Amino acid sequence: MDWIVRPIRAVIFADEQAFLWIKKKLGLTEYQMAALVWFKGIIIGLLLGWWLF
């Protein structure tokens, strides 16, 4: 069950422990994690923009 909850927490709440868990599980570098955070921000921003307007 942990493999479902942690990624969802990471996407929605930006939990540092969840991001570190994803980084360790996928073997991502710091730059790849930064790209993941940037991409997450773009997607959530677009969804909020579409939903609000």
C-alpha angles and dihedrals in degrees: 000000000000092000090062100043101046098056091047091050090048093052098044106031104025091231110186094214091052091050091050089049091052091046091053095044095048097034094234126170125231091261092051090050090050089052090049091052091047092049090048090053092050093049095046090045092052092047092049091046092050092045096046098042 
